CSV table of C-alpha atoms and ligand atoms in Angstrom, one decimal:
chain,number,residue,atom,x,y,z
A,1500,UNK,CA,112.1,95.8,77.3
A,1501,UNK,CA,111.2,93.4,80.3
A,1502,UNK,CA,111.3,95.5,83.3
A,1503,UNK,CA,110.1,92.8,85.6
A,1504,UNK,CA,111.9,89.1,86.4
A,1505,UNK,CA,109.1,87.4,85.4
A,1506,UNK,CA,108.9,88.9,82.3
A,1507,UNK,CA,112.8,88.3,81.2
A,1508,UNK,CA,112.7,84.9,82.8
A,1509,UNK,CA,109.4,83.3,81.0
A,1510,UNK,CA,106.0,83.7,83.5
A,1511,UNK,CA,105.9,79.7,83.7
A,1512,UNK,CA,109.3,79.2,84.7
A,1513,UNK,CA,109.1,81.4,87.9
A,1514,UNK,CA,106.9,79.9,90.9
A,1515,UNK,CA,105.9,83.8,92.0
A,1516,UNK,CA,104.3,84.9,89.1
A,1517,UNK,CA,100.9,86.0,89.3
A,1518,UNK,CA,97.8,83.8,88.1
A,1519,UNK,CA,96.2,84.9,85.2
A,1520,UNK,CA,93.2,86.3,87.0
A,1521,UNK,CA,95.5,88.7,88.4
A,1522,UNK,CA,97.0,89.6,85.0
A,1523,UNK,CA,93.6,90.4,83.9
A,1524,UNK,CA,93.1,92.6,86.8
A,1525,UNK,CA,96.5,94.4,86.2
A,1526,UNK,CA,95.7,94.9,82.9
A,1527,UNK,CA,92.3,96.2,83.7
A,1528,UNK,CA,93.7,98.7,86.1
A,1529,UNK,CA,96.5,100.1,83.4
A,1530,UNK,CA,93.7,100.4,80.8
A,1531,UNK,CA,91.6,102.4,83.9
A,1532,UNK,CA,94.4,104.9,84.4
A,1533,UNK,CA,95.1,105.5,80.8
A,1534,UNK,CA,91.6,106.5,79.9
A,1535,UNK,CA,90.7,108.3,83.0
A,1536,UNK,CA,94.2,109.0,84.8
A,1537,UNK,CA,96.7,109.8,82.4
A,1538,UNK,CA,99.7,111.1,83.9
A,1539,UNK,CA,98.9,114.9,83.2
A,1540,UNK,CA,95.8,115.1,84.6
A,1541,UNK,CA,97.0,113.5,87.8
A,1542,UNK,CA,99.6,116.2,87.9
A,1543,UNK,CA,97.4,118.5,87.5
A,1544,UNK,CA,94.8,117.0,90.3
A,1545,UNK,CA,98.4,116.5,92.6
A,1546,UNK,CA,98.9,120.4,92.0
A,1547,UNK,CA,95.3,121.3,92.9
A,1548,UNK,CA,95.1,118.9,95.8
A,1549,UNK,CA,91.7,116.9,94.4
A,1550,UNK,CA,91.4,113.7,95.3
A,1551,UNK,CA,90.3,112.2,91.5
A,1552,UNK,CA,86.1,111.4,91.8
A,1553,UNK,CA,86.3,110.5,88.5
A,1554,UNK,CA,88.8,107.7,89.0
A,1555,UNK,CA,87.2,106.5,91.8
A,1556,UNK,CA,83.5,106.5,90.1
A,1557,UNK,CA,85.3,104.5,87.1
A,1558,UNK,CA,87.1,102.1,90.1
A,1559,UNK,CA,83.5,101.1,92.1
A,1560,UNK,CA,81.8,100.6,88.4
A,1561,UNK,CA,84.3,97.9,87.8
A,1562,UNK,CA,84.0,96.6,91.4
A,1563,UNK,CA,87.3,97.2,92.4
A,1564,UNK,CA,86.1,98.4,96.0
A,1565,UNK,CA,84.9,95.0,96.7
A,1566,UNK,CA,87.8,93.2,96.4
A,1567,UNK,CA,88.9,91.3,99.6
A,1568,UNK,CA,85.0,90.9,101.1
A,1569,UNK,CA,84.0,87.6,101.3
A,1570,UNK,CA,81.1,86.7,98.5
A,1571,UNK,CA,78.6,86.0,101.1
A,1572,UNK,CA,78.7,89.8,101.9
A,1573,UNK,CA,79.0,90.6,98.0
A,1574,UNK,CA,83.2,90.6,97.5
A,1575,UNK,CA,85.6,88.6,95.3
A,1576,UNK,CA,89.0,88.1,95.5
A,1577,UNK,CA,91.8,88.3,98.0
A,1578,UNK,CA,94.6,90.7,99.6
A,1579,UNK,CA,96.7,89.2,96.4
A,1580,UNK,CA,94.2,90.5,94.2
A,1581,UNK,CA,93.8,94.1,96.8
A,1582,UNK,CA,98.2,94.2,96.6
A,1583,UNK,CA,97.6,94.0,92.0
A,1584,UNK,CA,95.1,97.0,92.1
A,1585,UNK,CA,97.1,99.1,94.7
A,1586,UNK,CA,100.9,98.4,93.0
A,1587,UNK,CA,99.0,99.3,89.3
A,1588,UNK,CA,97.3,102.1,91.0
A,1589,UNK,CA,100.7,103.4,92.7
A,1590,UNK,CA,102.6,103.4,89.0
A,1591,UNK,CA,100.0,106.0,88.3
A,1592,UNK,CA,98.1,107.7,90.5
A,1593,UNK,CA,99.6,107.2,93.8
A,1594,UNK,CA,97.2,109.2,96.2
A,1595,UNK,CA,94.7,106.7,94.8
A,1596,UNK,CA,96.5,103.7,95.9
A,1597,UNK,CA,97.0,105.0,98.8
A,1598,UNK,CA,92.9,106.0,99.3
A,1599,UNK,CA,92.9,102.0,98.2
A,1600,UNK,CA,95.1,101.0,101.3
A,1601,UNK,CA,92.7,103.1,103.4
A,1602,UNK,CA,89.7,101.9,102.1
A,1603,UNK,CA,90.8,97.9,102.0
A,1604,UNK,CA,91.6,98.3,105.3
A,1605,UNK,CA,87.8,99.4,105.7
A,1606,UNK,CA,86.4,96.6,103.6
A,1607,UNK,CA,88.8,94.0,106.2
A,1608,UNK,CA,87.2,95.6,109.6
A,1609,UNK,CA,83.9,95.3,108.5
A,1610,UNK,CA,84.2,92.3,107.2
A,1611,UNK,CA,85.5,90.6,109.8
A,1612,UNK,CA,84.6,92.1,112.6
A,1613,UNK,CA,81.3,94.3,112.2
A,1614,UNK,CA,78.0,93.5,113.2
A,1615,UNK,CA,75.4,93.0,111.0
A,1616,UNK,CA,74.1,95.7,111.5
A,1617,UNK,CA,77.3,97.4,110.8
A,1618,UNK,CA,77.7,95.6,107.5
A,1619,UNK,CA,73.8,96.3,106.6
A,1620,UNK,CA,74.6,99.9,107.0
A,1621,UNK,CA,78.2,100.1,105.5
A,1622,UNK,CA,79.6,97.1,104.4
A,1623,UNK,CA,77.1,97.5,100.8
A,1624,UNK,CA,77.9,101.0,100.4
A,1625,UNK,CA,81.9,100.4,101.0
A,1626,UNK,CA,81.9,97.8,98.4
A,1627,UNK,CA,79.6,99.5,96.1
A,1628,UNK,CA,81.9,102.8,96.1
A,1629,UNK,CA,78.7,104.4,97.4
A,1630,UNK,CA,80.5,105.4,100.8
A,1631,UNK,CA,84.1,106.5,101.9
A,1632,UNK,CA,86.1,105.6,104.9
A,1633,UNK,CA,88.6,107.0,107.1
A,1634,UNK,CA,90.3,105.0,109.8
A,1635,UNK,CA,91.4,107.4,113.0
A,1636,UNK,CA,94.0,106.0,114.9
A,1637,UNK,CA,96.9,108.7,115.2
A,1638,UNK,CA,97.3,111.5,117.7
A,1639,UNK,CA,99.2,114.3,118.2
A,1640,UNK,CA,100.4,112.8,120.7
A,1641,UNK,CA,101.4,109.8,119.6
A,1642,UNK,CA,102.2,107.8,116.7
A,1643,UNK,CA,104.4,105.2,116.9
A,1644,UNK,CA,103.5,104.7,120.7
A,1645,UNK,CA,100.2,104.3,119.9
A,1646,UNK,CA,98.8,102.5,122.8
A,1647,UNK,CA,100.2,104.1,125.4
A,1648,UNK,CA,100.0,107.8,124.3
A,1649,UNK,CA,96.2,107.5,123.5
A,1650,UNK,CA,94.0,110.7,124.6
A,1651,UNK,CA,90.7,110.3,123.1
A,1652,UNK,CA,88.6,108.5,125.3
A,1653,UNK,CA,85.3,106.9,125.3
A,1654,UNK,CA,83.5,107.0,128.5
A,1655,UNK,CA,79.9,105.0,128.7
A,1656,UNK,CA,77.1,107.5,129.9
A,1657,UNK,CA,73.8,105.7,130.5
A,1658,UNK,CA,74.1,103.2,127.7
A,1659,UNK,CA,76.0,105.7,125.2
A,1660,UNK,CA,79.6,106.4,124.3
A,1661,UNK,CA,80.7,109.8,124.9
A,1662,UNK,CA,84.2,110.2,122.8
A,1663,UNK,CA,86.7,113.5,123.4
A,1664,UNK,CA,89.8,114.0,121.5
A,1665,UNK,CA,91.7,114.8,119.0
A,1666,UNK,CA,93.1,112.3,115.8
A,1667,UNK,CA,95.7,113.4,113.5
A,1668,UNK,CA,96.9,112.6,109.7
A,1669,UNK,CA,93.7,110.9,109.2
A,1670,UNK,CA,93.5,110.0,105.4
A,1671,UNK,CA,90.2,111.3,103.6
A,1672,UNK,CA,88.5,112.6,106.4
A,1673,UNK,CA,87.3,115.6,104.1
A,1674,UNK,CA,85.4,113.2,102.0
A,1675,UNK,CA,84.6,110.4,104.6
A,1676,UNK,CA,81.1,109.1,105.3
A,1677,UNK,CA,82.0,106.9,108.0
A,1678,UNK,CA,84.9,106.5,110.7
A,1679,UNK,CA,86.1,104.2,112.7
A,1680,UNK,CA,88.0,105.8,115.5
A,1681,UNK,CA,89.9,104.0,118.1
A,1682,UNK,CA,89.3,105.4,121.8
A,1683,UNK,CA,90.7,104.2,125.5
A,1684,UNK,CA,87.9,103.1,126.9
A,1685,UNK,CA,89.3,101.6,130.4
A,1686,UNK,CA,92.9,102.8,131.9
A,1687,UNK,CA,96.1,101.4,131.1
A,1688,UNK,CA,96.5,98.5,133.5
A,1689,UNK,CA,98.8,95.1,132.7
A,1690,UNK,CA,99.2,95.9,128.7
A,1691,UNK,CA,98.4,99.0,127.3
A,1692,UNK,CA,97.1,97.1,124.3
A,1693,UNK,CA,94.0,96.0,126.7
A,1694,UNK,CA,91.5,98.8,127.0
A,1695,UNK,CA,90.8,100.3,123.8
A,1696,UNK,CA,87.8,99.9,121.9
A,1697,UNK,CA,86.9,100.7,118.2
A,1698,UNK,CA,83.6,103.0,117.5
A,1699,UNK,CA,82.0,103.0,114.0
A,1700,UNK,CA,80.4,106.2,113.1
A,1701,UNK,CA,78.9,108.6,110.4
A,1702,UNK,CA,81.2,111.4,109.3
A,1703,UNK,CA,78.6,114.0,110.1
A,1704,UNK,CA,78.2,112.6,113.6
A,1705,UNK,CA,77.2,115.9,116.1
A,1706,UNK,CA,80.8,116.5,117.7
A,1707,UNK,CA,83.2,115.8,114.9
A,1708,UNK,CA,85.1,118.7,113.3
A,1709,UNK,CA,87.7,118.4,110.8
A,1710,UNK,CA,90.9,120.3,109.5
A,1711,UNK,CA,92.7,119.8,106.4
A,1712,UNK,CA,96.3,119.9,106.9
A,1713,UNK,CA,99.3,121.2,104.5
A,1714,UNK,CA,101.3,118.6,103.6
A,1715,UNK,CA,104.4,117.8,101.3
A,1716,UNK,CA,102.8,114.9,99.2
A,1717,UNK,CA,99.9,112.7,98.6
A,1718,UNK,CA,98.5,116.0,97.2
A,1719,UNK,CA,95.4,113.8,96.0
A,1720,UNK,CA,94.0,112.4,99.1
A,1721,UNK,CA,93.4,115.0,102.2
A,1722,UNK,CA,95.3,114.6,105.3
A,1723,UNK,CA,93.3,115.7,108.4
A,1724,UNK,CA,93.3,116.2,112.0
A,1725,UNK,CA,89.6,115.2,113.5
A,1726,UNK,CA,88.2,117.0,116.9
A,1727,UNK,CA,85.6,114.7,118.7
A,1728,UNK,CA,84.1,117.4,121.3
A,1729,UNK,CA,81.0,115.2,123.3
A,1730,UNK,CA,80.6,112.8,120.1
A,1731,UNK,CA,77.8,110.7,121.2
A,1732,UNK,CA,77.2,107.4,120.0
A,1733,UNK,CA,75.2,104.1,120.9
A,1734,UNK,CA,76.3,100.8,122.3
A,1735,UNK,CA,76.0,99.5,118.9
A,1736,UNK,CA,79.1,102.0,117.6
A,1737,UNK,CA,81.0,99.0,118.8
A,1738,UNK,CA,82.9,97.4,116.2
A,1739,UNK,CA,84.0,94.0,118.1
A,1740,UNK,CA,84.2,94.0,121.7
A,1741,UNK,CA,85.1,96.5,124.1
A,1742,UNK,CA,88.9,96.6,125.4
A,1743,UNK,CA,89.6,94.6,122.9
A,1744,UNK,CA,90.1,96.8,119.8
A,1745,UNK,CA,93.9,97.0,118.8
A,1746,UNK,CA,93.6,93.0,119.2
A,1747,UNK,CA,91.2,92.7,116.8
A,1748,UNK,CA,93.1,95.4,114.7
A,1749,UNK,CA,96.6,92.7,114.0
A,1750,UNK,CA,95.3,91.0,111.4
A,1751,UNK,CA,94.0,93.8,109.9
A,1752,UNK,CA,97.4,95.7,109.9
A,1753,UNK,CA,99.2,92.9,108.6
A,1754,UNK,CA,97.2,93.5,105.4
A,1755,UNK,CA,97.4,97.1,105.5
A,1756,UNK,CA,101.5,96.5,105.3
A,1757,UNK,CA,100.9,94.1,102.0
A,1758,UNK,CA,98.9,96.7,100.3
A,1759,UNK,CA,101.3,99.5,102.0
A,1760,UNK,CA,104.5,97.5,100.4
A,1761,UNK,CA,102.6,97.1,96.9
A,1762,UNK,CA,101.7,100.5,96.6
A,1763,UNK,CA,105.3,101.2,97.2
A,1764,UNK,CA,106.8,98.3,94.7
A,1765,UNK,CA,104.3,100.1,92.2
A,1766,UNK,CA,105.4,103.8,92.5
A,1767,UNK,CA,109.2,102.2,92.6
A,1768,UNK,CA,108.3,100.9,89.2
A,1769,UNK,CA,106.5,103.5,87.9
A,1770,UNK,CA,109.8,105.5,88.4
A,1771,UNK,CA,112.1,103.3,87.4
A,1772,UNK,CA,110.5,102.7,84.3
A,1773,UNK,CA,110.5,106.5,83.7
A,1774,UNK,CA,114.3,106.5,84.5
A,1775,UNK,CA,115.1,103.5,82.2
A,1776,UNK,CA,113.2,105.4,79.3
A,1777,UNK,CA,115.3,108.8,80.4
A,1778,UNK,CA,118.5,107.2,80.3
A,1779,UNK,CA,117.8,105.4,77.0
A,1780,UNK,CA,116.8,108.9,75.5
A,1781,UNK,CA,119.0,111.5,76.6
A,1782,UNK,CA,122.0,112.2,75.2
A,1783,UNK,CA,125.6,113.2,76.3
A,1784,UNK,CA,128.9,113.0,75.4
A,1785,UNK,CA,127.7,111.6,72.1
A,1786,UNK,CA,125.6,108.9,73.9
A,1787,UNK,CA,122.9,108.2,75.7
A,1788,UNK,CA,123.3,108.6,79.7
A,1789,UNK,CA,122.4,105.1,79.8
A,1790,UNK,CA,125.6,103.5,79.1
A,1791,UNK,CA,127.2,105.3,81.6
A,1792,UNK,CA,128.0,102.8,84.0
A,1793,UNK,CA,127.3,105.2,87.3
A,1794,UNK,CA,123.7,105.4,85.6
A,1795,UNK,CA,123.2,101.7,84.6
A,1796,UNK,CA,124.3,100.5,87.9
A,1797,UNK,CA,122.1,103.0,90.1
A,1798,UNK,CA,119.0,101.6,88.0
A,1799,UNK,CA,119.8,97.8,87.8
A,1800,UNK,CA,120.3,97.8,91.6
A,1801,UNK,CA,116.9,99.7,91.9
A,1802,UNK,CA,115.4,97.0,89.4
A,1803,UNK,CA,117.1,95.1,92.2
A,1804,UNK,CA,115.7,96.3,95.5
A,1805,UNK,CA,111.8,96.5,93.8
A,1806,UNK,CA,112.5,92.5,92.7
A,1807,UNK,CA,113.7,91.7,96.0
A,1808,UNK,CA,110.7,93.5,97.9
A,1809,UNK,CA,108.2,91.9,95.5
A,1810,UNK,CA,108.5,88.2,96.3
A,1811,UNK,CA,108.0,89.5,99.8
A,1812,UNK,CA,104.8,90.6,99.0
A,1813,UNK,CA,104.2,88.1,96.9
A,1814,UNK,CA,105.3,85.7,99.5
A,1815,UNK,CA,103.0,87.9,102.8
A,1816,UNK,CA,100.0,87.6,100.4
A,1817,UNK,CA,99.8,83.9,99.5
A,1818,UNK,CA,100.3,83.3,102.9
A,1819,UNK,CA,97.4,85.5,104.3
A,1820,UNK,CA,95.3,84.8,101.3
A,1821,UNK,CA,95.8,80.6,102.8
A,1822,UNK,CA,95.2,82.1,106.0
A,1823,UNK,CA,98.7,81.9,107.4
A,1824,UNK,CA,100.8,83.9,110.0
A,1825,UNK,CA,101.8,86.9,107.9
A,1826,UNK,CA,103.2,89.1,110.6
A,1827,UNK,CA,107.1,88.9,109.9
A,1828,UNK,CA,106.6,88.2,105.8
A,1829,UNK,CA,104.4,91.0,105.8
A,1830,UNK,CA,106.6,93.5,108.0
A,1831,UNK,CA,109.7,92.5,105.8
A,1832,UNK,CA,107.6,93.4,102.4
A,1833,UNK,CA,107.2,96.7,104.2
A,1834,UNK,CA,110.6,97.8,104.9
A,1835,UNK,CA,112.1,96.5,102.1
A,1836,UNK,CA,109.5,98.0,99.9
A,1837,UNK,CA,109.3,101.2,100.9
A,1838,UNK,CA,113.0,101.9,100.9
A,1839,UNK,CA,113.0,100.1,97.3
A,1840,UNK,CA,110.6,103.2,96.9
A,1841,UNK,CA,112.7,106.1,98.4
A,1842,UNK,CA,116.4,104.3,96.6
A,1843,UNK,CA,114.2,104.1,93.3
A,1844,UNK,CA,113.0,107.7,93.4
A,1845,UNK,CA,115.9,109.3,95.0
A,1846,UNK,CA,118.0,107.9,92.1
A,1847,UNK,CA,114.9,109.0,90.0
A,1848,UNK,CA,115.4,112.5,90.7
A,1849,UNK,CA,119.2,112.5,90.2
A,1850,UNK,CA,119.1,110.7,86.5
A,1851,UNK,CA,116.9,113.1,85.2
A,1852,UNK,CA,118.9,116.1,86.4
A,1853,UNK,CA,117.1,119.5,86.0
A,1854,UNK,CA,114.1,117.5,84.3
A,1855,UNK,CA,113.7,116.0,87.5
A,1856,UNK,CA,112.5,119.4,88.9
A,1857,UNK,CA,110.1,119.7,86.5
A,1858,UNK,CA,106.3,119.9,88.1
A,1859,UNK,CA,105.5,118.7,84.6
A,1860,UNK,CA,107.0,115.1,84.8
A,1861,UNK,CA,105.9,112.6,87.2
A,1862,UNK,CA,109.1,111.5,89.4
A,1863,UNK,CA,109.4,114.3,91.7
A,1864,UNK,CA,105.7,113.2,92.8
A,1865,UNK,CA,107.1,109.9,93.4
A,1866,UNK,CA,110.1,111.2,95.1
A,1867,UNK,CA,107.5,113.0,97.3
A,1868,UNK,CA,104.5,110.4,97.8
A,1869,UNK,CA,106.9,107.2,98.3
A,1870,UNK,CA,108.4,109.1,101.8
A,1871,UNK,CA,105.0,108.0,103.5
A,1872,UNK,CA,105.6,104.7,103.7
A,1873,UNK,CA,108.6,104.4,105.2
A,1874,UNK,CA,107.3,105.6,108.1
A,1875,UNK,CA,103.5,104.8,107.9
A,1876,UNK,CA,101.1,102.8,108.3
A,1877,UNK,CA,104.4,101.6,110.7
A,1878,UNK,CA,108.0,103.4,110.9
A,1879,UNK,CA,110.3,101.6,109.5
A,1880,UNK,CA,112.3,101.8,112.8
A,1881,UNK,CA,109.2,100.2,114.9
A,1882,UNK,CA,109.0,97.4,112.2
A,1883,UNK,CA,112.4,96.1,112.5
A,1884,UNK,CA,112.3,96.9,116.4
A,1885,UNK,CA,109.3,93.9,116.0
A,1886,UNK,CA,111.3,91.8,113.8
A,1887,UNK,CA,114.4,92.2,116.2
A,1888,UNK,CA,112.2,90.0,118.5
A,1889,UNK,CA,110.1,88.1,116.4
A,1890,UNK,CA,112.1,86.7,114.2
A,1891,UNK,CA,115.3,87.0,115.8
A,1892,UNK,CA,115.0,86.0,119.4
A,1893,UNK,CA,116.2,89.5,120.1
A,1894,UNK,CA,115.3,91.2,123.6
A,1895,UNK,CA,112.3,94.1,123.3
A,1896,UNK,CA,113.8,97.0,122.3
A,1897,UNK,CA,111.5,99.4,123.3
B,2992,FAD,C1,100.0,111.4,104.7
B,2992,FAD,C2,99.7,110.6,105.9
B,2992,FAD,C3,98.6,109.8,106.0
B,2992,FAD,C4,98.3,109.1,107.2
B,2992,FAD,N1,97.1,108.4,107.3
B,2992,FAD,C5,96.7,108.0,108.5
B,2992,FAD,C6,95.4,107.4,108.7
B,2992,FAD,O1,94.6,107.4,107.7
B,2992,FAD,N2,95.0,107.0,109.9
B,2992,FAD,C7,95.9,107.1,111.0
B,2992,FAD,O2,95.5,106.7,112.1
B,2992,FAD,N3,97.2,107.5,110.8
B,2992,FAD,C8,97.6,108.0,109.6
B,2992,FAD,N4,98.9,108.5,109.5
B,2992,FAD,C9,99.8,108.6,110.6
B,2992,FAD,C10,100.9,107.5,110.6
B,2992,FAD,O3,100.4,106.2,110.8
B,2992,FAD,C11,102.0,108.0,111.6
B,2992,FAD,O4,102.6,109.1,111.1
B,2992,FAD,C12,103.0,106.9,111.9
B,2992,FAD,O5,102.4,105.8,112.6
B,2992,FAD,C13,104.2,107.4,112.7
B,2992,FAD,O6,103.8,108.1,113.8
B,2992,FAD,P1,104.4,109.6,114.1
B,2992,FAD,O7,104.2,110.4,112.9
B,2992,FAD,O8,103.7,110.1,115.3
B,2992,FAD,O9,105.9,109.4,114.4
B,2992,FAD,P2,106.6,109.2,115.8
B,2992,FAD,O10,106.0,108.0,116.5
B,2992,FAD,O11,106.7,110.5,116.5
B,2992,FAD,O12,108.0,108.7,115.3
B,2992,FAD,C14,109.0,109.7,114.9
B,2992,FAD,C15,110.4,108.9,114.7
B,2992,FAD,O13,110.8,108.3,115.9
B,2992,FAD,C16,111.1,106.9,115.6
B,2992,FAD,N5,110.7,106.1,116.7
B,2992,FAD,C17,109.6,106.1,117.5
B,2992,FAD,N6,109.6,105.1,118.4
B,2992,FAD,C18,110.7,104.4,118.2
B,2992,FAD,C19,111.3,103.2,118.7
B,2992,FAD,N7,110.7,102.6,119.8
B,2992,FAD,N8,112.4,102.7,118.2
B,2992,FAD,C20,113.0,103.3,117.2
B,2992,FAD,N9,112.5,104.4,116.6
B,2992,FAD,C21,111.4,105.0,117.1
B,2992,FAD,C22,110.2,106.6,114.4
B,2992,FAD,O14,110.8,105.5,113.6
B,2992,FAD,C23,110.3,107.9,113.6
B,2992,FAD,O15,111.4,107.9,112.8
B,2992,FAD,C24,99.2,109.2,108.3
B,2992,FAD,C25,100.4,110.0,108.2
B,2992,FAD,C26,100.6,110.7,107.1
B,2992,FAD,C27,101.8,111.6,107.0
C-alpha cells in the first residue's frame, strides 16, 4: 500500500522526493525504533512518564545528535537530514522527536553562535549524546508575548551576571546538563526585541531549582518550570552578544518550525497509517469500515492535509539547507503541519471507535502529543498574525 505520493507516483518522477542519503537515514531510524522502541514499550514508558535512555544511548551511538553541526566542529548533514530523523522519530516515539527538536535547536545555537569556549565545553558533548539541553525561554507570564512580558533578568554585578526569575514548560529540564536561558538584560526602550541577552549554563548551576509539571501529553520528555534565585554566572555565559539575543535567536527558530512541522507530518502519518490498517480490518455490516465512504473520505483528505504540509517542509528545508530566507516557507510548514496532525488524529480517534480509547493502542497518544504543536514552539494564531504581514502586505495585527 503506498501511503506517501512519492511512493504511488514513482520517487524519480516527483522533484520533492528525498535523496537517497536521506532514505538511508529514514530507514535507519525505523530499524532504531523497531528494535529498541517498539510501540508497546513506548506506551508503556508514555504511561510511566520516562523519557527512553535507552533510545537515546542507541540514537548518539549512530550519531544522530550530530546531525546539522558543521564537520569542522564534528557534524554531518543538514536541517533536511534533522526534519528525516524527527518525522521517523514522531511515527514512533513522539516525545523523542520532540527531545530531537529541543536538542537540534541546541546543536544550531552552539554552532552558530557560541564561543569557543562554549563549543569546547558543550558543543562535543551535545553531539556525542554525552550532554542534554534545555532551552528556557517561556514564562508564566508570557508566552506568546515573549519580548515584552519577560521577568527574569540579568543584571551585571562586578563582571558577573546575576539572573532572577522564573521559566516555564521548559522541555527536559529534569535531565538537562546545560541551559540556555534568555534574560532582559537592559529595559524595554525603542523594540522590545533589543535588550535581551542569552546565558549558557550548567544545569546544576547554584541558584537553579526545578519543578516537574503534570501535563496531558508528551508523557516521555519532562515539562518543567525553572526558578533562578541569585544564579551567578561569568561574562563568558554569553552566548553572542549582549542585547542582542532574540536577534540571534530568528534563524534559529525558523529551524525549530521545520523540525516542529516534521515531527508533526510524522506523528500524522504514524496515525493515519494506523487508521488505514483499522479500516481495512474491521468489519461491519458485512464489510470492512473502510468502504464506507464517510471513512474513506475522512482518511484520504488526511492523506491530503499531511501531503500538502510535506512539500512545505520539504520546500523550508532545501531552502535553509541553500541558505535561503525560510521565514514564511517555514512558518507555513508549521501551521499546516500541525493541524494535518490534530485533523489526522482527531479522525484517528473517531475511526477506531471504542478501540481508540484503548491505553493499549498508540492513537490516543498521538491525539494527545500532536496538540503541542499547534500552539508551540509558536501558536498557530501568532504564526499567521506574521504571515498576515509578511507575506501579505497586511497591517500588524498585534
Ligand atoms: C509540552 C510543552 C513543551 C514546551 N517546551 C518549551 C521549551 O522547551 N522551552 C520554552 O521556552 N518554551 C516551551 N514551551 C512553551 C511554548 O513555547 C508556549 O506554550 C507557546 O509559546 C505559547 O505560549 P503560552 O502557552 O504562554 O500561550 P499564550 O501566549 O498565553 O497564548 C494563549 C492563546 O492566545 C493566543 N494569542 C496570544 N497572542 C495572540 C495574538 N497577538 N493574536 C492572536 N492570538 C493570540 C494564542 O494563539 C493562544 O491560542 C513548551 C510548552 C509545552 C506545553
Amino acid at each position: 500500500m503506498a501511503l506517501e505520493v512519492t511512493d504511488a507516483i514513482g520517487r524519480n518522477a516527483d522533484p520533492l522526493a528525498e535523496s537517497p542519503e536521506q532514505l538511508e537515514l529514514r530507514a535507519m531510524i525505523r530499524s532504531v525504533i523497531e528494535a529498541a522502541a517498539p510501540v508497546d514499550r513506548t506506551l508503556e514508558l508514555d504511561d510511566r512518564e520516562e523519557f527512553d535512555e535507552v533510545l537515546h544511548k542507541r540514537l548518539a551511538e549512530l550519531g544522530i545528535m550530530s546531525i546539522g553541526a558543521p564537520e569542522s566542529d564534528g557534524g554531518m548533514g543538514d536541517i533536511r537530514e534533522q526534519a528525516t530523523v524527527v518525522e521517523e522519530l514522531a511515527a514512533g516515539p513522539t516525545s523523542m522527536a520532540i527531545n530531537m527538536v529541543v536538542h537540534y535547536m541546541g546543536v544550531e545555537v552552539f554552532s552558530s553562535h557560541g564561543s569557543p569556549a562554549h563549543k569546547a565545553q558543550w558543543l562535543g558533548r551535545l553531539l556525542s549524546g554525552d550532554a542534554k539541553f534545555s532551552f528556557a525561554l517561556s514564562e508564566p507570564g508570557a508566552g506568546t508575548d515573549i519580548a515584552r512580558g519577560m521577568r527574569t533578568s540579568a543584571r551585571n554585578v562586578d563582571g558577573s551576571w546575576v539572573i532572577n526569575g522564573q521559566k516555564t514548560w521548559i522541555s527536559g529540564a529534569t535531565h538537562a546538563d546545560v541551559f540556555l536561558v534568555v534574560a532582559r538584560t537592559a529595559p524595554i526602550q525603542r523594540s522590545a526585541v533589543e535588550g535581551v541577552t542569552m546565558f549558557v549554563m550548567p544545569a546544576d548551576t547554584p541558584g537553579i531549582s526545578v519543578r516537574e509539571l503534570p501535563t496531558v501529553a508528551v508523557h516521555g520528555l519532562s515539562t518543567c518550570e525553572v526558578f533562578f534565585d541569585n544564579v551567578t554566572v561569568p561574562e563568558s555565559a554569553v552566548m553572542g552578544e549582549v542585547h542582542q539575543g532574540f536577534r540571534m535567536l530568528f534563524g534559529t527558530l525558523n529551524r525549530e518550525r521545520i523540525n516542529a512541522a516534521a515531527g508533526s507530518i510524522g506523528a500524522a502519518r504514524g496515525a493515519l497509517e494506523y487508521a488505514v490498517n483499522y479500516a481495512n480490518e474491521r468489519q461491519a455490516f458485512g464489510r470492512s469500515i473502510g468502504a464506507f465512504q464517510a471513512v474513506q473520505h475522512r482518511l484520504v483528505d488526511g492523506a491530503l492535509a499531511i501531503e500538502s504540509a510535506r512539500g512545505l517542509v520539504a520546500r523550508a528545508a532545501a531552502v535553509e539547507a541553500a541558505g535561503g530566507r525560510a521565514d514564511i516557507l517555514s512558518s507555513m510548514a508549521k501551521v499546516a503541519a500541525s493541524e494535518a496532525a490534530v485533523k489526522v488524529t482527531t479522525d484517528g480517534m473517531e475511526i477506531l471507535g471504542g478501540a481508540g480509547f484503548s491505553r493499549e493502542i498508540p492513537m490516543q497518544r498521538w491525539f494527545r502529543d500532536v496538540r503541542l504543536w499547534v500552539f508551540a514552539p509558536l501558536a498557530n494564531d501568532m504564526v499567521r498574525n506574521n504571515l498576515g504581514t509578511t507575506l501579505l502586505g497586511l497591517p500588524k495585527a498585534f
